[in-house]
């Protein structure tokens, strides 16, 4: 796949930036990764997958930052580093806490700028995207306009955020109901999104070998956010990609089952091109992406 790309710049990463969160029960910790130089930096708020944390996804985060974005990564309550399990009273609403985490990060940009040396005054608050992998994709999708269906099939509250101008959803779970395995239906009842009102421009990335134990469907389940949502959308299907999409969660993550530097490089460059075109008016990067043997792209 041929994707134009600018030369990377040095980056700095600071963690933890701690945001008080009394209603959450545990303060919110955030990692901030940004280029050392430059102003008017577009912002990407990234939601990790189930059990992850702010220190993961370096292959993507560092690449985005090296190409001009400030990336903010909260650690959600389901992180293995926090040990919030099913016996915790917060657990039934843990998906809501996740969405609130992303909103709190955007509410706290003054605090974040002040906590990171050299960052003050460099963020462009009018150019904001959200991104997420796996369950983090569902979390991010809520700010883009997706909703969780209730037990009766009625869409839940609108948790979209008008500050968010674009999204990148990576290996994001599809619809619930009959599409879920009995295990998923019992343990993850909130995994029943509707994308009918997710109108914000979004890139959906799915692997054509991503076979989840949470769904009775095959890899096409992860394309639901593209096919079932309105508005401008793009879809990148990664050839041979499983749930880790070649290893985007980290350079040394043991859960990766389809390790492929080539797939990771594809996703690095394609998502960067999409974010540039989505957040920087007139940037042609995404229109210049040409499909090749590592994947296919469609847009509408």
mmCIF file of C-alpha atoms in Angstrom:
data_model
loop_
_atom_site.group_PDB
_atom_site.id
_atom_site.type_symbol
_atom_site.label_atom_id
_atom_site.label_comp_id
_atom_site.label_asym_id
_atom_site.label_seq_id
_atom_site.Cartn_x
_atom_site.Cartn_y
_atom_site.Cartn_z
ATOM 1 C CA UNK A 1 0.000 0.000 0.000
ATOM 2 C CA UNK A 2 1.475 3.356 -1.037
ATOM 3 C CA UNK A 3 0.884 6.063 1.544
ATOM 4 C CA UNK A 4 2.614 9.449 1.465
ATOM 5 C CA UNK A 5 4.278 10.384 4.724
ATOM 6 C CA UNK A 6 6.202 13.291 6.165
ATOM 7 C CA UNK A 7 9.493 12.980 8.002
ATOM 8 C CA UNK A 8 8.988 12.168 11.712
ATOM 9 C CA UNK A 9 10.056 14.572 14.456
ATOM 10 C CA UNK A 10 11.337 13.813 18.002
ATOM 11 C CA UNK A 11 8.641 13.257 20.624
ATOM 12 C CA UNK A 12 8.350 13.512 24.384
ATOM 13 C CA UNK A 13 6.116 11.353 26.589
ATOM 14 C CA UNK A 14 5.085 12.297 30.129
ATOM 15 C CA UNK A 15 3.236 10.053 32.599
ATOM 16 C CA UNK A 16 1.337 10.039 34.804
ATOM 17 C CA UNK A 17 -0.614 13.252 34.583
ATOM 18 C CA UNK A 18 -3.118 12.736 37.417
ATOM 19 C CA UNK A 19 -6.609 14.190 37.125
ATOM 20 C CA UNK A 20 -8.712 14.174 40.308
ATOM 21 C CA UNK A 21 -11.860 12.095 39.817
ATOM 22 C CA UNK A 22 -13.778 11.797 43.122
ATOM 23 C CA UNK A 23 -16.904 10.323 41.501
ATOM 24 C CA UNK A 24 -14.781 7.625 39.876
ATOM 25 C CA UNK A 25 -13.238 6.358 43.115
ATOM 26 C CA UNK A 26 -9.761 6.324 41.575
ATOM 27 C CA UNK A 27 -7.980 9.346 40.140
ATOM 28 C CA UNK A 28 -7.588 9.304 36.371
ATOM 29 C CA UNK A 29 -4.020 8.804 35.148
ATOM 30 C CA UNK A 30 -3.091 9.996 31.669
ATOM 31 C CA UNK A 31 -0.037 9.620 29.464
ATOM 32 C CA UNK A 32 0.748 12.543 27.158
ATOM 33 C CA UNK A 33 2.883 12.040 24.047
ATOM 34 C CA UNK A 34 3.605 14.968 21.746
ATOM 35 C CA UNK A 35 6.217 16.300 19.330
ATOM 36 C CA UNK A 36 8.973 18.343 20.937
ATOM 37 C CA UNK A 37 8.323 21.263 18.618
ATOM 38 C CA UNK A 38 5.436 22.822 16.766
ATOM 39 C CA UNK A 39 2.222 24.626 17.641
ATOM 40 C CA UNK A 40 -1.407 24.123 16.764
ATOM 41 C CA UNK A 41 -1.118 20.415 17.528
ATOM 42 C CA UNK A 42 -4.248 18.379 16.762
ATOM 43 C CA UNK A 43 -5.339 16.181 19.676
ATOM 44 C CA UNK A 44 -6.031 12.441 19.677
ATOM 45 C CA UNK A 45 -7.579 10.896 22.811
ATOM 46 C CA UNK A 46 -6.959 7.140 22.799
ATOM 47 C CA UNK A 47 -8.961 4.435 24.621
ATOM 48 C CA UNK A 48 -7.101 1.180 25.291
ATOM 49 C CA UNK A 49 -8.631 -2.289 25.014
ATOM 50 C CA UNK A 50 -9.942 -4.333 27.943
ATOM 51 C CA UNK A 51 -7.298 -4.731 30.653
ATOM 52 C CA UNK A 52 -4.845 -2.363 28.959
ATOM 53 C CA UNK A 53 -3.319 0.864 30.233
ATOM 54 C CA UNK A 54 -1.841 4.212 29.218
ATOM 55 C CA UNK A 55 1.590 2.704 28.531
ATOM 56 C CA UNK A 56 0.426 0.520 25.650
ATOM 57 C CA UNK A 57 0.011 1.148 21.911
ATOM 58 C CA UNK A 58 3.413 2.770 21.484
ATOM 59 C CA UNK A 59 3.597 1.748 17.787
ATOM 60 C CA UNK A 60 0.621 3.978 17.041
ATOM 61 C CA UNK A 61 0.946 6.658 19.685
ATOM 62 C CA UNK A 62 4.594 7.439 19.023
ATOM 63 C CA UNK A 63 4.030 7.445 15.272
ATOM 64 C CA UNK A 64 1.112 9.874 15.515
ATOM 65 C CA UNK A 65 3.078 12.154 17.826
ATOM 66 C CA UNK A 66 6.124 12.051 15.531
ATOM 67 C CA UNK A 67 3.868 13.314 12.757
ATOM 68 C CA UNK A 68 2.405 16.278 14.585
ATOM 69 C CA UNK A 69 -0.320 15.053 16.953
ATOM 70 C CA UNK A 70 -0.632 15.294 20.721
ATOM 71 C CA UNK A 71 -1.893 11.924 21.988
ATOM 72 C CA UNK A 72 -3.622 11.613 25.371
ATOM 73 C CA UNK A 73 -4.045 8.107 26.850
ATOM 74 C CA UNK A 74 -6.111 7.581 30.005
ATOM 75 C CA UNK A 75 -5.906 4.362 32.013
ATOM 76 C CA UNK A 76 -9.474 3.063 32.358
ATOM 77 C CA UNK A 77 -10.839 1.286 35.430
ATOM 78 C CA UNK A 78 -10.759 -2.140 33.768
ATOM 79 C CA UNK A 79 -6.969 -1.961 33.486
ATOM 80 C CA UNK A 80 -5.130 -4.906 35.005
ATOM 81 C CA UNK A 81 -3.007 -2.314 36.817
ATOM 82 C CA UNK A 82 -6.044 -1.246 38.896
ATOM 83 C CA UNK A 83 -7.635 -4.623 39.711
ATOM 84 C CA UNK A 84 -11.252 -3.420 39.500
ATOM 85 C CA UNK A 85 -13.110 -6.714 39.050
ATOM 86 C CA UNK A 86 -16.699 -7.971 38.896
ATOM 87 C CA UNK A 87 -17.045 -7.742 42.694
ATOM 88 C CA UNK A 88 -16.424 -3.988 42.605
ATOM 89 C CA UNK A 89 -19.679 -1.959 42.743
ATOM 90 C CA UNK A 90 -18.420 0.190 39.857
ATOM 91 C CA UNK A 91 -18.077 -2.758 37.526
ATOM 92 C CA UNK A 92 -21.630 -2.903 36.089
ATOM 93 C CA UNK A 93 -21.187 0.681 34.888
ATOM 94 C CA UNK A 94 -17.536 0.394 33.932
ATOM 95 C CA UNK A 95 -18.270 1.136 30.286
ATOM 96 C CA UNK A 96 -19.809 4.460 31.330
ATOM 97 C CA UNK A 97 -16.738 5.321 33.388
ATOM 98 C CA UNK A 98 -14.661 4.670 30.271
ATOM 99 C CA UNK A 99 -16.654 7.169 28.218
ATOM 100 C CA UNK A 100 -16.520 9.688 31.064
ATOM 101 C CA UNK A 101 -12.728 9.261 31.198
ATOM 102 C CA UNK A 102 -12.407 10.492 27.618
ATOM 103 C CA UNK A 103 -14.668 13.446 28.357
ATOM 104 C CA UNK A 104 -12.687 14.325 31.473
ATOM 105 C CA UNK A 105 -9.472 14.341 29.481
ATOM 106 C CA UNK A 106 -10.984 16.890 27.096
ATOM 107 C CA UNK A 107 -12.344 18.902 30.031
ATOM 108 C CA UNK A 108 -8.848 19.000 31.580
ATOM 109 C CA UNK A 109 -6.685 20.302 28.753
ATOM 110 C CA UNK A 110 -5.587 23.305 30.844
ATOM 111 C CA UNK A 111 -4.365 20.963 33.592
ATOM 112 C CA UNK A 112 -2.673 18.678 31.085
ATOM 113 C CA UNK A 113 -0.879 21.541 29.349
ATOM 114 C CA UNK A 114 0.351 22.882 32.693
ATOM 115 C CA UNK A 115 1.615 19.451 33.781
ATOM 116 C CA UNK A 116 3.744 18.782 30.691
ATOM 117 C CA UNK A 117 6.812 21.023 30.347
ATOM 118 C CA UNK A 118 6.804 22.916 27.095
ATOM 119 C CA UNK A 119 3.258 21.957 26.078
ATOM 120 C CA UNK A 120 1.365 25.075 27.223
ATOM 121 C CA UNK A 121 -0.334 26.914 24.378
ATOM 122 C CA UNK A 122 0.546 24.308 21.751
ATOM 123 C CA UNK A 123 -2.694 22.282 21.582
ATOM 124 C CA UNK A 124 -5.370 23.075 18.997
ATOM 125 C CA UNK A 125 -8.601 22.469 20.863
ATOM 126 C CA UNK A 126 -10.683 22.861 17.728
ATOM 127 C CA UNK A 127 -9.049 19.814 16.124
ATOM 128 C CA UNK A 128 -9.841 16.779 18.277
ATOM 129 C CA UNK A 129 -10.153 13.093 17.360
ATOM 130 C CA UNK A 130 -10.844 10.008 19.444
ATOM 131 C CA UNK A 131 -9.411 6.571 18.735
ATOM 132 C CA UNK A 132 -9.623 3.172 20.376
ATOM 133 C CA UNK A 133 -8.802 -0.493 19.969
ATOM 134 C CA UNK A 134 -11.191 -3.375 20.674
ATOM 135 C CA UNK A 135 -13.394 -2.396 23.648
ATOM 136 C CA UNK A 136 -11.648 0.962 23.480
ATOM 137 C CA UNK A 137 -13.143 1.318 20.018
ATOM 138 C CA UNK A 138 -16.644 1.016 21.473
ATOM 139 C CA UNK A 139 -15.660 3.564 24.124
ATOM 140 C CA UNK A 140 -14.439 6.013 21.492
ATOM 141 C CA UNK A 141 -17.469 5.376 19.287
ATOM 142 C CA UNK A 142 -19.776 6.710 22.006
ATOM 143 C CA UNK A 143 -18.226 10.158 21.607
ATOM 144 C CA UNK A 144 -18.774 9.851 17.863
ATOM 145 C CA UNK A 145 -22.517 9.207 18.247
ATOM 146 C CA UNK A 146 -22.910 5.457 18.857
ATOM 147 C CA UNK A 147 -25.255 4.412 21.655
ATOM 148 C CA UNK A 148 -25.736 1.325 23.795
ATOM 149 C CA UNK A 149 -29.044 -0.477 23.370
ATOM 150 C CA UNK A 150 -31.057 -1.337 26.468
ATOM 151 C CA UNK A 151 -32.441 -4.810 27.137
ATOM 152 C CA UNK A 152 -35.622 -3.799 25.283
ATOM 153 C CA UNK A 153 -33.658 -2.632 22.249
ATOM 154 C CA UNK A 154 -34.148 1.057 22.976
ATOM 155 C CA UNK A 155 -31.076 3.257 22.338
ATOM 156 C CA UNK A 156 -29.553 4.650 25.511
ATOM 157 C CA UNK A 157 -28.441 8.184 26.162
ATOM 158 C CA UNK A 158 -26.563 10.233 23.598
ATOM 159 C CA UNK A 159 -22.985 10.534 24.896
ATOM 160 C CA UNK A 160 -21.528 12.164 21.784
ATOM 161 C CA UNK A 161 -19.179 15.114 22.200
ATOM 162 C CA UNK A 162 -19.317 18.043 19.753
ATOM 163 C CA UNK A 163 -15.640 18.789 20.428
ATOM 164 C CA UNK A 164 -14.711 15.567 18.619
ATOM 165 C CA UNK A 165 -14.346 16.052 14.871
ATOM 166 C CA UNK A 166 -13.148 12.585 13.772
ATOM 167 C CA UNK A 167 -12.524 9.044 14.949
ATOM 168 C CA UNK A 168 -10.359 5.987 14.328
ATOM 169 C CA UNK A 169 -11.887 2.672 15.459
ATOM 170 C CA UNK A 170 -9.533 -0.313 15.441
ATOM 171 C CA UNK A 171 -10.908 -3.881 15.678
ATOM 172 C CA UNK A 172 -14.072 -2.475 17.213
ATOM 173 C CA UNK A 173 -16.824 -4.889 18.204
ATOM 174 C CA UNK A 174 -20.030 -4.904 16.194
ATOM 175 C CA UNK A 175 -23.672 -5.274 17.126
ATOM 176 C CA UNK A 176 -24.959 -7.293 20.071
ATOM 177 C CA UNK A 177 -28.104 -9.317 20.590
ATOM 178 C CA UNK A 178 -28.123 -12.503 18.529
ATOM 179 C CA UNK A 179 -24.617 -11.714 17.282
ATOM 180 C CA UNK A 180 -23.103 -12.324 20.740
ATOM 181 C CA UNK A 181 -22.030 -15.654 22.175
ATOM 182 C CA UNK A 182 -23.848 -16.711 25.385
ATOM 183 C CA UNK A 183 -20.695 -15.819 27.367
ATOM 184 C CA UNK A 184 -20.576 -12.293 25.931
ATOM 185 C CA UNK A 185 -24.302 -11.760 26.400
ATOM 186 C CA UNK A 186 -24.002 -12.745 30.080
ATOM 187 C CA UNK A 187 -20.821 -10.878 30.998
ATOM 188 C CA UNK A 188 -20.874 -7.897 28.631
ATOM 189 C CA UNK A 189 -24.514 -6.836 28.208
ATOM 190 C CA UNK A 190 -23.372 -3.316 27.288
ATOM 191 C CA UNK A 191 -21.719 -4.759 24.175
ATOM 192 C CA UNK A 192 -24.855 -3.969 22.189
ATOM 193 C CA UNK A 193 -24.113 -0.753 20.338
ATOM 194 C CA UNK A 194 -26.171 0.919 17.657
ATOM 195 C CA UNK A 195 -24.252 2.941 15.101
ATOM 196 C CA UNK A 196 -27.370 4.447 13.522
ATOM 197 C CA UNK A 197 -26.500 7.943 14.776
ATOM 198 C CA UNK A 198 -22.702 7.753 14.590
ATOM 199 C CA UNK A 199 -22.434 10.486 11.964
ATOM 200 C CA UNK A 200 -18.979 11.879 12.838
ATOM 201 C CA UNK A 201 -16.337 11.178 10.156
ATOM 202 C CA UNK A 202 -14.537 7.976 11.140
ATOM 203 C CA UNK A 203 -12.006 5.459 9.851
ATOM 204 C CA UNK A 204 -12.827 1.866 10.767
ATOM 205 C CA UNK A 205 -9.928 -0.622 10.693
ATOM 206 C CA UNK A 206 -10.688 -4.365 10.719
ATOM 207 C CA UNK A 207 -8.655 -7.528 10.174
ATOM 208 C CA UNK A 208 -10.021 -10.081 7.732
ATOM 209 C CA UNK A 209 -8.920 -12.909 10.073
ATOM 210 C CA UNK A 210 -10.276 -11.390 13.314
ATOM 211 C CA UNK A 211 -12.446 -14.177 14.745
ATOM 212 C CA UNK A 212 -13.772 -13.235 18.165
ATOM 213 C CA UNK A 213 -14.953 -15.627 20.878
ATOM 214 C CA UNK A 214 -17.471 -12.912 21.788
ATOM 215 C CA UNK A 215 -19.480 -13.187 18.570
ATOM 216 C CA UNK A 216 -21.072 -16.000 16.598
ATOM 217 C CA UNK A 217 -20.190 -14.095 13.440
ATOM 218 C CA UNK A 218 -16.869 -13.974 11.657
ATOM 219 C CA UNK A 219 -14.467 -11.089 10.896
ATOM 220 C CA UNK A 220 -17.224 -9.090 9.198
ATOM 221 C CA UNK A 221 -18.546 -8.321 12.723
ATOM 222 C CA UNK A 222 -15.781 -5.748 13.077
ATOM 223 C CA UNK A 223 -16.945 -3.875 9.981
ATOM 224 C CA UNK A 224 -20.390 -3.073 11.478
ATOM 225 C CA UNK A 225 -19.343 0.451 12.557
ATOM 226 C CA UNK A 226 -18.706 1.199 8.875
ATOM 227 C CA UNK A 227 -21.721 -0.414 7.254
ATOM 228 C CA UNK A 228 -24.300 0.476 9.924
ATOM 229 C CA UNK A 229 -23.468 4.167 10.462
ATOM 230 C CA UNK A 230 -24.367 7.319 8.516
ATOM 231 C CA UNK A 231 -22.120 10.149 7.430
ATOM 232 C CA UNK A 232 -18.629 10.157 5.928
ATOM 233 C CA UNK A 233 -16.852 6.899 6.738
ATOM 234 C CA UNK A 234 -13.810 4.984 5.529
ATOM 235 C CA UNK A 235 -12.952 1.314 5.980
ATOM 236 C CA UNK A 236 -9.509 -0.289 5.955
ATOM 237 C CA UNK A 237 -9.561 -4.099 5.918
ATOM 238 C CA UNK A 238 -6.138 -5.506 6.792
ATOM 239 C CA UNK A 239 -5.227 -8.696 4.938
ATOM 240 C CA UNK A 240 -4.322 -11.479 7.381
ATOM 241 C CA UNK A 241 -5.009 -9.201 10.339
ATOM 242 C CA UNK A 242 -6.301 -10.726 13.559
ATOM 243 C CA UNK A 243 -7.474 -8.820 16.638
ATOM 244 C CA UNK A 244 -4.028 -7.391 17.363
ATOM 245 C CA UNK A 245 -3.779 -6.092 13.777
ATOM 246 C CA UNK A 246 -0.161 -7.182 13.545
ATOM 247 C CA UNK A 247 0.865 -5.906 17.004
ATOM 248 C CA UNK A 248 -0.445 -2.347 17.436
ATOM 249 C CA UNK A 249 -0.853 -2.789 21.219
ATOM 250 C CA UNK A 250 2.897 -2.696 21.845
ATOM 251 C CA UNK A 251 6.326 -3.767 20.706
ATOM 252 C CA UNK A 252 6.526 -6.547 23.324
ATOM 253 C CA UNK A 253 2.882 -7.435 23.953
ATOM 254 C CA UNK A 254 2.575 -11.172 24.412
ATOM 255 C CA UNK A 255 -1.113 -11.282 23.422
ATOM 256 C CA UNK A 256 -0.241 -10.558 19.801
ATOM 257 C CA UNK A 257 -1.174 -13.585 17.692
ATOM 258 C CA UNK A 258 -0.486 -12.176 14.230
ATOM 259 C CA UNK A 259 2.819 -10.368 14.673
ATOM 260 C CA UNK A 260 3.615 -8.469 11.498
ATOM 261 C CA UNK A 261 5.740 -5.316 11.271
ATOM 262 C CA UNK A 262 4.324 -4.809 7.789
ATOM 263 C CA UNK A 263 0.716 -4.693 9.034
ATOM 264 C CA UNK A 264 1.666 -2.353 11.872
ATOM 265 C CA UNK A 265 3.458 -0.049 9.427
ATOM 266 C CA UNK A 266 0.393 -0.041 7.181
ATOM 267 C CA UNK A 267 -1.882 0.952 10.051
ATOM 268 C CA UNK A 268 0.581 3.564 11.329
ATOM 269 C CA UNK A 269 0.752 5.302 8.000
ATOM 270 C CA UNK A 270 -2.901 4.889 6.981
ATOM 271 C CA UNK A 271 -4.290 6.196 10.286
ATOM 272 C CA UNK A 272 -1.868 9.114 10.247
ATOM 273 C CA UNK A 273 -2.957 10.019 6.727
ATOM 274 C CA UNK A 274 -6.617 9.801 7.741
ATOM 275 C CA UNK A 275 -6.153 11.930 10.852
ATOM 276 C CA UNK A 276 -4.253 14.572 8.915
ATOM 277 C CA UNK A 277 -6.980 14.884 6.284
ATOM 278 C CA UNK A 278 -9.774 14.771 8.878
ATOM 279 C CA UNK A 279 -8.293 17.407 11.195
ATOM 280 C CA UNK A 280 -6.184 19.618 8.945
ATOM 281 C CA UNK A 281 -8.270 21.432 6.318
ATOM 282 C CA UNK A 282 -6.941 20.925 2.819
ATOM 283 C CA UNK A 283 -4.485 18.162 3.722
ATOM 284 C CA UNK A 284 -4.659 15.607 0.869
ATOM 285 C CA UNK A 285 -2.921 12.691 2.633
ATOM 286 C CA UNK A 286 -5.943 10.386 2.813
ATOM 287 C CA UNK A 287 -6.956 10.969 -0.809
ATOM 288 C CA UNK A 288 -3.479 9.833 -1.859
ATOM 289 C CA UNK A 289 -3.676 6.467 -0.096
ATOM 290 C CA UNK A 290 -3.600 3.674 -2.689
ATOM 291 C CA UNK A 291 -4.674 0.119 -1.825
ATOM 292 C CA UNK A 292 -2.243 -2.772 -2.185
ATOM 293 C CA UNK A 293 -1.789 -6.397 -1.172
ATOM 294 C CA UNK A 294 -1.732 -5.645 2.578
ATOM 295 C CA UNK A 295 -5.255 -4.325 2.646
ATOM 296 C CA UNK A 296 -8.186 -2.750 0.886
ATOM 297 C CA UNK A 297 -9.916 0.576 1.419
ATOM 298 C CA UNK A 298 -13.379 1.867 0.707
ATOM 299 C CA UNK A 299 -15.008 5.178 1.578
ATOM 300 C CA UNK A 300 -18.377 6.821 1.381
#
